[in-house]
Short mmCIF file of C-alpha atoms in Angstrom, two decimals:
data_model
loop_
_atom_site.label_atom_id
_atom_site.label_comp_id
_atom_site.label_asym_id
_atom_site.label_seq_id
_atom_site.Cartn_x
_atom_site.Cartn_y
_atom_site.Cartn_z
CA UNK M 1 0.22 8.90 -16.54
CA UNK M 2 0.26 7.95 -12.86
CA UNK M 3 1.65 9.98 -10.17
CA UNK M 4 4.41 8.09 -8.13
CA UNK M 5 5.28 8.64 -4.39
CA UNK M 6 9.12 8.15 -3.73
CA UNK M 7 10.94 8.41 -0.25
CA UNK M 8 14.39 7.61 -0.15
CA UNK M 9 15.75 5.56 3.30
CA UNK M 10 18.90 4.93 4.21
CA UNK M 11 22.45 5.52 2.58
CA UNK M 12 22.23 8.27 -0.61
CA UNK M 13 24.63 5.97 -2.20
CA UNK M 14 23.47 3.22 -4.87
CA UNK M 15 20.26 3.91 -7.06
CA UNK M 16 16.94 5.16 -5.85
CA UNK M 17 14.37 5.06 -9.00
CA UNK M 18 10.77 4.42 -9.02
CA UNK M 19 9.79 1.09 -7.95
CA UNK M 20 8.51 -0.85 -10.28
CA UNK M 21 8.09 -4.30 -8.73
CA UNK M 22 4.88 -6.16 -7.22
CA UNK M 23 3.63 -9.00 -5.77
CA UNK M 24 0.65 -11.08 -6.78
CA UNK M 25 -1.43 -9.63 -3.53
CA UNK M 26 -5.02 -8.81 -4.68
CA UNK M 27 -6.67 -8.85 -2.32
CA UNK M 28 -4.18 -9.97 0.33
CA UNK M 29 -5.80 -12.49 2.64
CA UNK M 30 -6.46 -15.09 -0.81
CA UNK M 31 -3.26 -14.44 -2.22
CA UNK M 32 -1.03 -17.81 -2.12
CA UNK M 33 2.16 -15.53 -1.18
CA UNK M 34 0.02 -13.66 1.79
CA UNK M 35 1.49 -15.46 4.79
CA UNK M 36 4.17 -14.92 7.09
CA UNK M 37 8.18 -14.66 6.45
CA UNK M 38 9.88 -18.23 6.65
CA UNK M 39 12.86 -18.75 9.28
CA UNK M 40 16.29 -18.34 7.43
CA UNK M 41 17.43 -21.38 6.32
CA UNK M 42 20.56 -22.60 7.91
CA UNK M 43 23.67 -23.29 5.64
CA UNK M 44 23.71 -25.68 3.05
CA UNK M 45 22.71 -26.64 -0.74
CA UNK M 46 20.86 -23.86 -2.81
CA UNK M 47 17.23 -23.87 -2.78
CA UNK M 48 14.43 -23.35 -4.76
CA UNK M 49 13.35 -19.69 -4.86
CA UNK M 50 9.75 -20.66 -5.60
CA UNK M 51 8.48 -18.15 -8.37
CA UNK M 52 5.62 -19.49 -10.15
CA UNK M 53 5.89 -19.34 -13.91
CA UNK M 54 4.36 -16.23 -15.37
CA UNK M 55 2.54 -17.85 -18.23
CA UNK M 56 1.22 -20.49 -16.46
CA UNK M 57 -0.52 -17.39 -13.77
CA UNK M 58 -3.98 -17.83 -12.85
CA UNK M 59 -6.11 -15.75 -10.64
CA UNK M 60 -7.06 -18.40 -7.83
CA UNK M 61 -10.15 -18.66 -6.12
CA UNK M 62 -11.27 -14.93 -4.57
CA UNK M 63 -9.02 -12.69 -6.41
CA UNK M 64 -9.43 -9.92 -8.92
CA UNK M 65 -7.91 -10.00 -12.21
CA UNK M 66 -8.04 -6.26 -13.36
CA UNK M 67 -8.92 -6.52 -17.37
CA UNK M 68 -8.08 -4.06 -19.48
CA UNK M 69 -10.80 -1.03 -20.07
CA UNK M 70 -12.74 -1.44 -23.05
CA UNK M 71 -14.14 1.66 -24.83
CA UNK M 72 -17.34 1.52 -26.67
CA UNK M 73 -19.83 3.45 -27.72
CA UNK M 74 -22.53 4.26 -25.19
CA UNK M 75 -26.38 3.76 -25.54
CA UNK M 76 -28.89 5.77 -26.31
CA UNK M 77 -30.28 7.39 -23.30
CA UNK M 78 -32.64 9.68 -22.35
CA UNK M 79 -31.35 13.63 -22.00
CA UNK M 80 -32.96 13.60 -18.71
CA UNK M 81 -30.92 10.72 -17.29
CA UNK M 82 -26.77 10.39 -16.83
CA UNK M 83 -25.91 8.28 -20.42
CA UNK M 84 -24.91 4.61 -19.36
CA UNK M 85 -21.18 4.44 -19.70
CA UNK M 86 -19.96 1.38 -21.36
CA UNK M 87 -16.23 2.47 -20.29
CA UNK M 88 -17.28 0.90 -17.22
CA UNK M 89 -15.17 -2.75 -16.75
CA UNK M 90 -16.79 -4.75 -13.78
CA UNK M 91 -15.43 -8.18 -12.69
CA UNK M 92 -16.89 -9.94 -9.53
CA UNK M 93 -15.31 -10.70 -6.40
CA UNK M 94 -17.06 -12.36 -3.60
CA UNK M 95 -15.83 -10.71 -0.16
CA UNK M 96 -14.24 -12.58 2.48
CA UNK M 97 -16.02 -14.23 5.52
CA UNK M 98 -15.79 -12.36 8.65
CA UNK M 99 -13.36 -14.57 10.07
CA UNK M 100 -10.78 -13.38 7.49
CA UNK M 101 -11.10 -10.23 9.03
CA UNK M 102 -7.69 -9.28 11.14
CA UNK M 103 -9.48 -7.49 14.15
CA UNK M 104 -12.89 -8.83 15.92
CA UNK M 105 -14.31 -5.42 16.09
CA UNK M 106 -14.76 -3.04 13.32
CA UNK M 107 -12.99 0.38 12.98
CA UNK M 108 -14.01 3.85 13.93
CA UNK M 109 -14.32 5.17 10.31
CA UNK M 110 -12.93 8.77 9.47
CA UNK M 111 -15.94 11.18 9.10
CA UNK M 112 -18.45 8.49 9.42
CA UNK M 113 -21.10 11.06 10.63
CA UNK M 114 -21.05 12.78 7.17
CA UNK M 115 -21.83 9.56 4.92
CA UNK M 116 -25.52 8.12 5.19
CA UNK M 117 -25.33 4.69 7.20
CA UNK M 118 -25.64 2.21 3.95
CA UNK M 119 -25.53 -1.60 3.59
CA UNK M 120 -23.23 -1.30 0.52
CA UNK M 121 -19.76 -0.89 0.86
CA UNK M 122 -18.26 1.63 -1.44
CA UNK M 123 -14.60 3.01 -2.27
CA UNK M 124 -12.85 4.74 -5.62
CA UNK M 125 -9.31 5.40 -5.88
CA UNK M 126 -7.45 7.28 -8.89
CA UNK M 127 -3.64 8.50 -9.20
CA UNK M 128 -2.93 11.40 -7.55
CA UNK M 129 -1.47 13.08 -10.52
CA UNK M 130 -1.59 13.08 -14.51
CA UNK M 131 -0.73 15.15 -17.57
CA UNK M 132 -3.12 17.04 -19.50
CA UNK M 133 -4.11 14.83 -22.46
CA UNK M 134 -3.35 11.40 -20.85
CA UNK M 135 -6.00 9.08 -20.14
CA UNK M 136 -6.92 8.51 -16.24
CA UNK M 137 -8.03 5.30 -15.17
CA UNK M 138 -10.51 5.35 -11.82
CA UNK M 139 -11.07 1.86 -9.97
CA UNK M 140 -14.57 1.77 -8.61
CA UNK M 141 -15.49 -1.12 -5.71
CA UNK M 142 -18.64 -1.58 -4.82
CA UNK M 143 -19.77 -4.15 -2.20
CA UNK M 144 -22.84 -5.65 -0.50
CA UNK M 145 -22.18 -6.02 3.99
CA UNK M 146 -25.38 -7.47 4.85
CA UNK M 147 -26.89 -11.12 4.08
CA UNK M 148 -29.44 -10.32 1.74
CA UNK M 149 -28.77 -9.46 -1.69
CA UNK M 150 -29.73 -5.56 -2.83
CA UNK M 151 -31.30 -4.71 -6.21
CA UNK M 152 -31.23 -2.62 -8.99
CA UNK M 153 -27.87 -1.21 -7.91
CA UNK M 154 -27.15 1.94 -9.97
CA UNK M 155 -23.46 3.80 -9.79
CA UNK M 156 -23.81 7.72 -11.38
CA UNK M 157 -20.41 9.77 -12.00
CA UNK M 158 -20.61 12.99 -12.41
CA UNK M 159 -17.48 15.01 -13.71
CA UNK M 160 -16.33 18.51 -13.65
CA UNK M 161 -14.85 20.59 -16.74
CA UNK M 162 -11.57 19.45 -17.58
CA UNK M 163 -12.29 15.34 -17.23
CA UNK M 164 -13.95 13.65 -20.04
CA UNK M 165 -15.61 10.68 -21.11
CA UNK M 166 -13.91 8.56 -23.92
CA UNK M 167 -16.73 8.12 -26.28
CA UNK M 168 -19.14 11.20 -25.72
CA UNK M 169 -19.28 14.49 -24.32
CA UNK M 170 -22.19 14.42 -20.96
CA UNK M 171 -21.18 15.44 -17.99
CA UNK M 172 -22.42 12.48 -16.25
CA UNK M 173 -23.19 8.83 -16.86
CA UNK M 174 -25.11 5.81 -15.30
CA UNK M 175 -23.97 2.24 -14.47
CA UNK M 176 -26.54 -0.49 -13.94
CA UNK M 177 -25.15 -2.91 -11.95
CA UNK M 178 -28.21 -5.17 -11.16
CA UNK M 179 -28.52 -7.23 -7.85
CA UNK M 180 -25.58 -7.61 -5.65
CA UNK M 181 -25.71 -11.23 -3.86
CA UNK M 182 -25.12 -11.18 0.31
CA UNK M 183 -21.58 -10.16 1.00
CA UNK M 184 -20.83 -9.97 -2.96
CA UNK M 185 -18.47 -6.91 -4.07
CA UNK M 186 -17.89 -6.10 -7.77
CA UNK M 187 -15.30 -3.34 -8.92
CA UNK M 188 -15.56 -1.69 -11.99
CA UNK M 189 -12.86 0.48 -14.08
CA UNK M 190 -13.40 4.06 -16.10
CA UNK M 191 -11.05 5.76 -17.83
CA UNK M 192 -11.49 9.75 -18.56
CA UNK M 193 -9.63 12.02 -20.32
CA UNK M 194 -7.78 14.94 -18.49
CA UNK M 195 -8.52 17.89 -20.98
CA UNK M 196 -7.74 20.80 -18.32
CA UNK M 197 -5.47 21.35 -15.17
CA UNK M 198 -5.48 21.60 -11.61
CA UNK M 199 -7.04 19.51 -8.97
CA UNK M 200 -10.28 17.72 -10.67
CA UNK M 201 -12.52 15.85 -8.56
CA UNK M 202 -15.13 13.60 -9.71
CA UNK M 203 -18.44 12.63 -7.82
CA UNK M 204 -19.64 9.42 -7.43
CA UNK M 205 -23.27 8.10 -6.20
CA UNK M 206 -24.52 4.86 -5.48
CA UNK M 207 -27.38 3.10 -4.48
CA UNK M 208 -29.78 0.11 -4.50
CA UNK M 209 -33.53 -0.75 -3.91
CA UNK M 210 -34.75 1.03 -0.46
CA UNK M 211 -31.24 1.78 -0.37
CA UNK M 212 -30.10 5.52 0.85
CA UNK M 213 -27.69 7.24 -1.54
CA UNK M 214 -23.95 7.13 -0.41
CA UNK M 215 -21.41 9.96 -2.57
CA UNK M 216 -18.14 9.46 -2.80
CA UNK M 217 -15.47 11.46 -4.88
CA UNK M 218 -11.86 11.50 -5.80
CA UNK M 219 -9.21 14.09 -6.97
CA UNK M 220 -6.66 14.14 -9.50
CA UNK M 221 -4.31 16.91 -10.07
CA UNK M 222 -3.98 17.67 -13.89
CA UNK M 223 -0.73 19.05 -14.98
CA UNK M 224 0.58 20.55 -18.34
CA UNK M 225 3.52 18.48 -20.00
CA UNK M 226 5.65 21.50 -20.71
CA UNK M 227 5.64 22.61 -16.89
CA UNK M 228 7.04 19.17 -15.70
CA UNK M 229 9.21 19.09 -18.88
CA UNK M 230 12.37 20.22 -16.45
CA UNK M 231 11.70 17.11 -13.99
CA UNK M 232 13.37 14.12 -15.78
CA UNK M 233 11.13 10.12 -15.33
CA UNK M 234 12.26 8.01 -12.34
CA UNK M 235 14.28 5.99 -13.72
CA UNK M 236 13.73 2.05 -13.21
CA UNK M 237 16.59 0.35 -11.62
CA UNK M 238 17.43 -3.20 -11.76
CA UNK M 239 18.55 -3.37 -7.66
CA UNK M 240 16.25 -1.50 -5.25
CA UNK M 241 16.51 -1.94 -1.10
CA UNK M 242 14.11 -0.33 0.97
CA UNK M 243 13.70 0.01 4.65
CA UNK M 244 13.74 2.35 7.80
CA UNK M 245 16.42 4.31 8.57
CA UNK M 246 16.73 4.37 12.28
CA UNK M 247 15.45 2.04 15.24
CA UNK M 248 15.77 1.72 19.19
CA UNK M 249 17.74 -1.48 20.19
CA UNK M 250 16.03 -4.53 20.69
CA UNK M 251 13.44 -3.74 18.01
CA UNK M 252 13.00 -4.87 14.32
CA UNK M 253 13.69 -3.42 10.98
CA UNK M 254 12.14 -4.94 7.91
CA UNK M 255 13.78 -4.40 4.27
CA UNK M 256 12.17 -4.97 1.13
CA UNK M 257 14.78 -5.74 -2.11
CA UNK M 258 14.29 -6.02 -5.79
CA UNK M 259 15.42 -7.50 -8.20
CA UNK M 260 14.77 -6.63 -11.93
CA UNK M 261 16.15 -7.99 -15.31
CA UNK M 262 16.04 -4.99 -17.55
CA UNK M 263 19.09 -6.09 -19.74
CA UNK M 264 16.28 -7.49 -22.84
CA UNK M 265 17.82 -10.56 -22.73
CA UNK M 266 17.13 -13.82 -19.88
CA UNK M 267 19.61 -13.93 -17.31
CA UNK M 268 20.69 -17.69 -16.46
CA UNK M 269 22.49 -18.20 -12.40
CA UNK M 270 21.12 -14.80 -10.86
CA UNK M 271 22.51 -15.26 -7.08
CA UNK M 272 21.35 -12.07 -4.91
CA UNK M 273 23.43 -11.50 -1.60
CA UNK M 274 22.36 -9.01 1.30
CA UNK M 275 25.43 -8.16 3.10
CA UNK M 276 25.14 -7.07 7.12
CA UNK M 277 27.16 -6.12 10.46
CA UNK M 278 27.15 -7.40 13.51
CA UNK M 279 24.39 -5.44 15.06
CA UNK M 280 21.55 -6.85 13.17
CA UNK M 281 20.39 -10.31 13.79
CA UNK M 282 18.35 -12.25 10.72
CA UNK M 283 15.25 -13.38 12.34
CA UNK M 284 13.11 -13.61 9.43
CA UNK M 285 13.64 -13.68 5.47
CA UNK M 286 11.74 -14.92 2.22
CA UNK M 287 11.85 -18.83 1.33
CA UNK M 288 15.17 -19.90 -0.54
CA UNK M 289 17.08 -18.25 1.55
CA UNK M 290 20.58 -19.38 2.47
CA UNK M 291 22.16 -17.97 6.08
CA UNK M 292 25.56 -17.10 6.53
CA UNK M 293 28.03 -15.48 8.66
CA UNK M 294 27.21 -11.34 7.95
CA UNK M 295 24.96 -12.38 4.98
CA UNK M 296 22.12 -13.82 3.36
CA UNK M 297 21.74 -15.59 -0.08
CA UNK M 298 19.54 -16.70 -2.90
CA UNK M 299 19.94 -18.44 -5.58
CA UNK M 300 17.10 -16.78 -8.38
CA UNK M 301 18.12 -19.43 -10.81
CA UNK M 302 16.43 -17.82 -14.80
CA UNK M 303 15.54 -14.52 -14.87
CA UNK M 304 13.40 -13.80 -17.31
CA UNK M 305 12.81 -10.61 -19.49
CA UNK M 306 11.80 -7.82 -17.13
CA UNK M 307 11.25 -10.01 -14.33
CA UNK M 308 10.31 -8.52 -10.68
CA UNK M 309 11.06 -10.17 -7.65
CA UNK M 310 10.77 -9.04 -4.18
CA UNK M 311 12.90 -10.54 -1.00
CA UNK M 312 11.49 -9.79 2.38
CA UNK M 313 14.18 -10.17 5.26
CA UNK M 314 13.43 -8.84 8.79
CA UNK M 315 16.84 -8.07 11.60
CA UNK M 316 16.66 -7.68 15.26
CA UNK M 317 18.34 -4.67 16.51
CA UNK M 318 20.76 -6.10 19.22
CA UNK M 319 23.41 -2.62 19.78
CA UNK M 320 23.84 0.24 19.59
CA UNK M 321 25.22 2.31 16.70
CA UNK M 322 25.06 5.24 14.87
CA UNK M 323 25.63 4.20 11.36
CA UNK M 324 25.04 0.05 10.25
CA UNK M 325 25.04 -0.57 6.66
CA UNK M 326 23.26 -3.55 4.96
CA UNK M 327 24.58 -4.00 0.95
CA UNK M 328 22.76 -5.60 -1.84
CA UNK M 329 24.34 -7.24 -4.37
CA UNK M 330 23.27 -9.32 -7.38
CA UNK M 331 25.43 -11.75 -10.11
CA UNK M 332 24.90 -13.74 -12.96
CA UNK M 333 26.85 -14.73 -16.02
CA UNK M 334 26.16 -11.55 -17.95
CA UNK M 335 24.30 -9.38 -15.36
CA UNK M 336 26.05 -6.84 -14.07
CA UNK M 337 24.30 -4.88 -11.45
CA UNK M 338 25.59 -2.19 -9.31
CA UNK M 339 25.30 -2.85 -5.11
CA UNK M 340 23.29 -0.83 -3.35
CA UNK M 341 23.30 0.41 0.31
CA UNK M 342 21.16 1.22 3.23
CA UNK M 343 22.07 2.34 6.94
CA UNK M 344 20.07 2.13 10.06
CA UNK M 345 21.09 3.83 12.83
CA UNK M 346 20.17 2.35 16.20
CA UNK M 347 19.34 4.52 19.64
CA UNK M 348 18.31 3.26 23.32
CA UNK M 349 15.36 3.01 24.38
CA UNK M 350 14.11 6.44 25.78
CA UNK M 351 11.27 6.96 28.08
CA UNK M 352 8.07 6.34 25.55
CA UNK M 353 8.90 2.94 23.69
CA UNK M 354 6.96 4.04 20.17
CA UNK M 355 6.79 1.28 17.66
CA UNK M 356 5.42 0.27 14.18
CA UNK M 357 4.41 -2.58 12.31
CA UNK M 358 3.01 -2.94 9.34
CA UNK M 359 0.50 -5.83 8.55
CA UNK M 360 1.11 -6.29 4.79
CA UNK M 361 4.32 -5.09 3.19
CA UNK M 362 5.21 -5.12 0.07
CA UNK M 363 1.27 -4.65 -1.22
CA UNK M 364 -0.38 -3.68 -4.53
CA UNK M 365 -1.88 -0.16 -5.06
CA UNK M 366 -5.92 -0.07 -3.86
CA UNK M 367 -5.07 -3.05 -1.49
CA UNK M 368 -5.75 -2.07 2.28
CA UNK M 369 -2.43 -1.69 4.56
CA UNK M 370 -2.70 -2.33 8.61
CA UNK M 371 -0.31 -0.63 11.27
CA UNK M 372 -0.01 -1.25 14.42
CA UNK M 373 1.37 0.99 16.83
CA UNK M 374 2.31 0.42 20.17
CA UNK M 375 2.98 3.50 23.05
CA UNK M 376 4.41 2.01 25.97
CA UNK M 377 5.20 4.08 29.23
CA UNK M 378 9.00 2.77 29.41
CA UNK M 379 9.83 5.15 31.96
CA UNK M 380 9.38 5.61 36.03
CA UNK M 381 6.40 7.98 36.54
CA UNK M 382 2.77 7.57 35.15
CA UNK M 383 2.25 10.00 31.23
CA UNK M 384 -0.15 12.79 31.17
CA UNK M 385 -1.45 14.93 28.83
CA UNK M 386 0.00 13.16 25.78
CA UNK M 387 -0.72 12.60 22.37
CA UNK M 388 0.20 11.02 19.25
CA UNK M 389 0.06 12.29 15.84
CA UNK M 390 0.41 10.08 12.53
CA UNK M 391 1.50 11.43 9.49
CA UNK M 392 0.74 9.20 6.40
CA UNK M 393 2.93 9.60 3.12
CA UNK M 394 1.28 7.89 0.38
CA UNK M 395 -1.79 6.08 2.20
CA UNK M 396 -5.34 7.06 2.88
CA UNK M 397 -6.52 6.40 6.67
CA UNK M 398 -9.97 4.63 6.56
CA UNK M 399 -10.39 3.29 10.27
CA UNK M 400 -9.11 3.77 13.59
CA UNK M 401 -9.08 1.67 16.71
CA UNK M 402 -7.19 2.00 20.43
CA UNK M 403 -6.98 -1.01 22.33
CA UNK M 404 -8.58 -3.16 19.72
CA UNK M 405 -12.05 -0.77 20.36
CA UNK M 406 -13.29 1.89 17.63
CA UNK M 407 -11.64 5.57 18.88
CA UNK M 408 -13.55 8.69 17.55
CA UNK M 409 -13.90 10.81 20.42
CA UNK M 410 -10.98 13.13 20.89
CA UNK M 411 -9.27 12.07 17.05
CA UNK M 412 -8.89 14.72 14.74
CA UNK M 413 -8.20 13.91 11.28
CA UNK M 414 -7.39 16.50 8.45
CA UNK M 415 -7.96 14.67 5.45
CA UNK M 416 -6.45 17.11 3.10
CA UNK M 417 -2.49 16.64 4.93
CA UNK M 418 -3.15 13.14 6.50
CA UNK M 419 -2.57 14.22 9.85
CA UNK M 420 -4.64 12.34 12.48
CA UNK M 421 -3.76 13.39 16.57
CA UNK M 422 -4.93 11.03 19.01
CA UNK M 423 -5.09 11.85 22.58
CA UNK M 424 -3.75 9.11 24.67
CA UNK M 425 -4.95 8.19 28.36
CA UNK M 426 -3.78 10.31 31.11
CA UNK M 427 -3.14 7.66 33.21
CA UNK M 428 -0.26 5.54 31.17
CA UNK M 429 1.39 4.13 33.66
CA UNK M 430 5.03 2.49 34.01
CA UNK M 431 4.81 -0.37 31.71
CA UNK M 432 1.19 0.28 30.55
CA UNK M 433 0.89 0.33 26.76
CA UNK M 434 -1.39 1.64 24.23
CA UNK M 435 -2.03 -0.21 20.74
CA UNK M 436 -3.46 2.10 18.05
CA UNK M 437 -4.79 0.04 14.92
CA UNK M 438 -4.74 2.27 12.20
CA UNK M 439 -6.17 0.65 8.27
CA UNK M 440 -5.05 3.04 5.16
CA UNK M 441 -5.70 1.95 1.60
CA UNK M 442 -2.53 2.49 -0.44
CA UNK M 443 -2.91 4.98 -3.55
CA UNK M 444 0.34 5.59 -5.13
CA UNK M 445 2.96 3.34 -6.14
CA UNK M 446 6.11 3.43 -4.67
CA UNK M 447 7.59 4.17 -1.32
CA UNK M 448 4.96 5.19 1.41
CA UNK M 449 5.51 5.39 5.41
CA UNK M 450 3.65 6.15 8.26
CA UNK M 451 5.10 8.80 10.53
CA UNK M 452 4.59 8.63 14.62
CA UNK M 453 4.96 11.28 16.92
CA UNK M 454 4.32 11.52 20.84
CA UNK M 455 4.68 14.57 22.75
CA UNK M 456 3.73 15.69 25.83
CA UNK M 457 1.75 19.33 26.38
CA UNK M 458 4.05 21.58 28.46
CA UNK M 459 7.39 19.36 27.83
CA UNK M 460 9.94 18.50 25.31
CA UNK M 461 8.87 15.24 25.15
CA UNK M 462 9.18 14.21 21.24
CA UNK M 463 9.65 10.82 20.16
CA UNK M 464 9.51 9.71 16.41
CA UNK M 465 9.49 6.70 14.64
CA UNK M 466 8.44 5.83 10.85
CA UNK M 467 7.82 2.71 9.32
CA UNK M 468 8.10 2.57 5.38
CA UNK M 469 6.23 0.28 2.98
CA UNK M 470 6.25 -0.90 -0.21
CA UNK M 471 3.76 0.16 -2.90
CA UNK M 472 3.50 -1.77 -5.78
CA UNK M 473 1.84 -0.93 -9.42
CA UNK M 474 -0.64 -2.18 -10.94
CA UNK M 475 -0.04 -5.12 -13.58
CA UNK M 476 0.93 -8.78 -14.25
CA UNK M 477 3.77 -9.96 -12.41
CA UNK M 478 5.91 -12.67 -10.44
CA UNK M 479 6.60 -12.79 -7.29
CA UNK M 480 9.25 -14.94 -4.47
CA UNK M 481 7.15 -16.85 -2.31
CA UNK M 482 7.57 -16.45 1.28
#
């Protein structure tokens, strides 16, 4: 059983369950959907909300189609060597050319001095939590940088006591992977067993001909059923909005809404209506979208049997207020779906303009997410002995960069809390800004944020802004194109 990640924003009123839709989004750049929010379409006739039809779903051209893990029996091997572990699902994927890449320069990454420098690109990722007894399922990526291919590419796992193979009891096992072509990644899928509880972290080594060894690991925390038999399941909902809950005027807030048919039956005429004041201008919003005074609509048309789709809309913060509420609201002839709500409060703009964007929202879990945050001096006198700390909820930092250059120096980054404090120039002058480029790989479905803080050593300087996102499971869905 996955972990989930849940952060509630906005008004308490109106369900707040586990999120349970997704996006076709893996990986992001070759996904059809994967391009920017259409203008609101003015007034007028109902339009087409542009779902593909789930059964007629291919993977196109680049991205990974996750199979499910087959279990077999390993073969022989010698006592002396990790068995080969058949558990092991791989499935190709052929990495994108450089210029898909967002940034021209790579990224400081975190703790690069302690990993070997390697030619192959390597990452796992696992839930964060499961019950004793439940299967976990580990997704391994693997990945050739340079131009030549690498051979006899071996992956070893090692486990501790209280994870277990499927099919037989080592303590280790070997995956032969072959030859990797130039710029070729593969990742692979093994399930274990969680037989014992607390946090159990499994080791993982891989390397290639005249290749140096590069380790990686990853932790799960094993639980026993009967302790979190007092915590009730998330519940799904059918009507989820999420978003940020406060913003300084003349910036942007971008909401996320779902839609879900869990009634077991299709739902013919679904129309879904975001209500909103006066204070928040549409300036972007998915495609189908119809624009009215104080409210946006689509018409969803069929909604099938447990049906997920997302709607993306993005407001301008023109005024002031302490309390704005946006309401979500969907119809049909036999759905009947309680509104939701969310408020954003609004402030002025104080000395230190802090703001967040996020690069890829809503994404899948194991897909990479990009912020960028900008620090501008909005005040009179030059900043001095500032910093900014980033708190992520959810997300796993994997690169930094400052004014589009790799930052290590000064950056401390405790990778069991997320925290990463990054000492800012002490010459931000009036008007000067700072742009921090921050890539995290998302690792638990449901709501994640990043958290920003600047302060200033000797004063009560403190400003704080978050930026949530939208974490998606794992699984075959639909999606609204954009």
């Amino acid at each position: 059983m996955s972990g989930t990640f849940l952060i509630v924003f906005g008004c308490a009123s109106g369900p707040n369950g586990q999120l349970t839709a997704w996006r076709l989004t893996d990986p992001p750049q070759r996904s059809p959907f994967a391009r920017p929010l259409t203008a609101p379409i003015p007034t007028g006739q109902p339009h087409d909300a542009g779902r593909p039809a789930q059964s007629q779903a291919t993977p196109q051209d680049g991205e990974l189609n996750l199979p499910t893990t087959v279990r077999q029996k390993p073969t022989e091997s010698s006592p002396s060597e990790p068995a080969t572990e058949e558990g092991f699902d791989s499935h190709d994927l052929m990495a994108p050319s450089p210029s898909d890449d967002a940034f021209p320069v790579p990224y400081a990454e975190f703790e690069l001095a302690d990993k070997p420098v390697s030619p192959l690109k390597f990452a796992v990722f696992a839930p964060a939590t499961a019950f004793q007894g439940d299967d976990v399922t580990i997704q391994i990526t693997v990945g050739n940088e340079r131009s030549t291919p690498v051979e006899d590419v071996i992956i070893v796992c090692r486990l501790p006591d209280g994870l277990e193979f499927l099919e037989f009891p080592d303590r280790a096992s070997q995956n032969k992977l072959g030859s990797l072509n130039a710029r070729q990644e593969r990742t692979l899928d093994l399930t274990l067993n969680c037989t014992g509880i607390g946090q159990l972290c499994v080791t993982f080594e891989v390397t290639g001909n005249g290749i140096e060894t590069v380790t990686e690991s990853v932790c799960v925390e094993c639980t026993s059923p009967a302790a979190s038999s007092t915590k009730p399941p998330l519940p799904s909902e059918p009507l989820e909005l999420i978003g940020p809950s406060e913003r300084t005027i003349g910036s942007r807030a971008e909401f996320v809404l779902t839609v879900r048919n869990l009634t077991g039956i299709e739902q013919p005429d679904v129309h879904v209506t975001l209500e909103h004041e006066g204070v928040l201008e549409t300036r972007e919003a998915s495609a189908g979208a119809i624009r009215r005074p104080g409210r946006l609509e689509w018409d969803l048309g069929m909604l099938r049997i447990d049906e997920r789709v997302q709607i993306q809309v993005e407001f301008e913060c023109l005024s002031l207020t302490d309390e704005t509420r946006l309401t979500a609201s969907v119809t049909g002839q036999t759905f009947d779906v309680r509104p939701v709500k969310a408020c954003l409060k609004t402030t002025p703009r104080e000395e230190v303009d802090l703001d967040i964007v996020d690069g890829e929202d809503p994404v899948t879990m194991g897909e990479k997410v990009t912020y960028v945050i900008h620090v501008t001096n909005a005040g009179l006198e030059k900043l001095s002995n500032t910093s900014l700390l980033l708190l992520t909820e959810g997300l796993q930092p994997l690169g930094l960069m400052v004014d589009e250059k790799p930052m290590t120096s000064g950056v401390s980054y405790d990778r069991s809390t997320g925290r990463i404090t990054i000492p800012l120039s002490d010459d931000l002058r009036p008007d000067a800004t700072r742009t921090i480029t921050l890539q995290t790989l998302a690792t638990r479905a449901g709501a994640a944020s990043l958290n920003a803080i600047v302060s200033q050593q000797g004063t009560t300087l403190s400003i704080t802004t978050s930026e949530p996102t939208v974490i998606n499971p794992l699984g075959n869905s639909v999606a609204l194109d954009k």
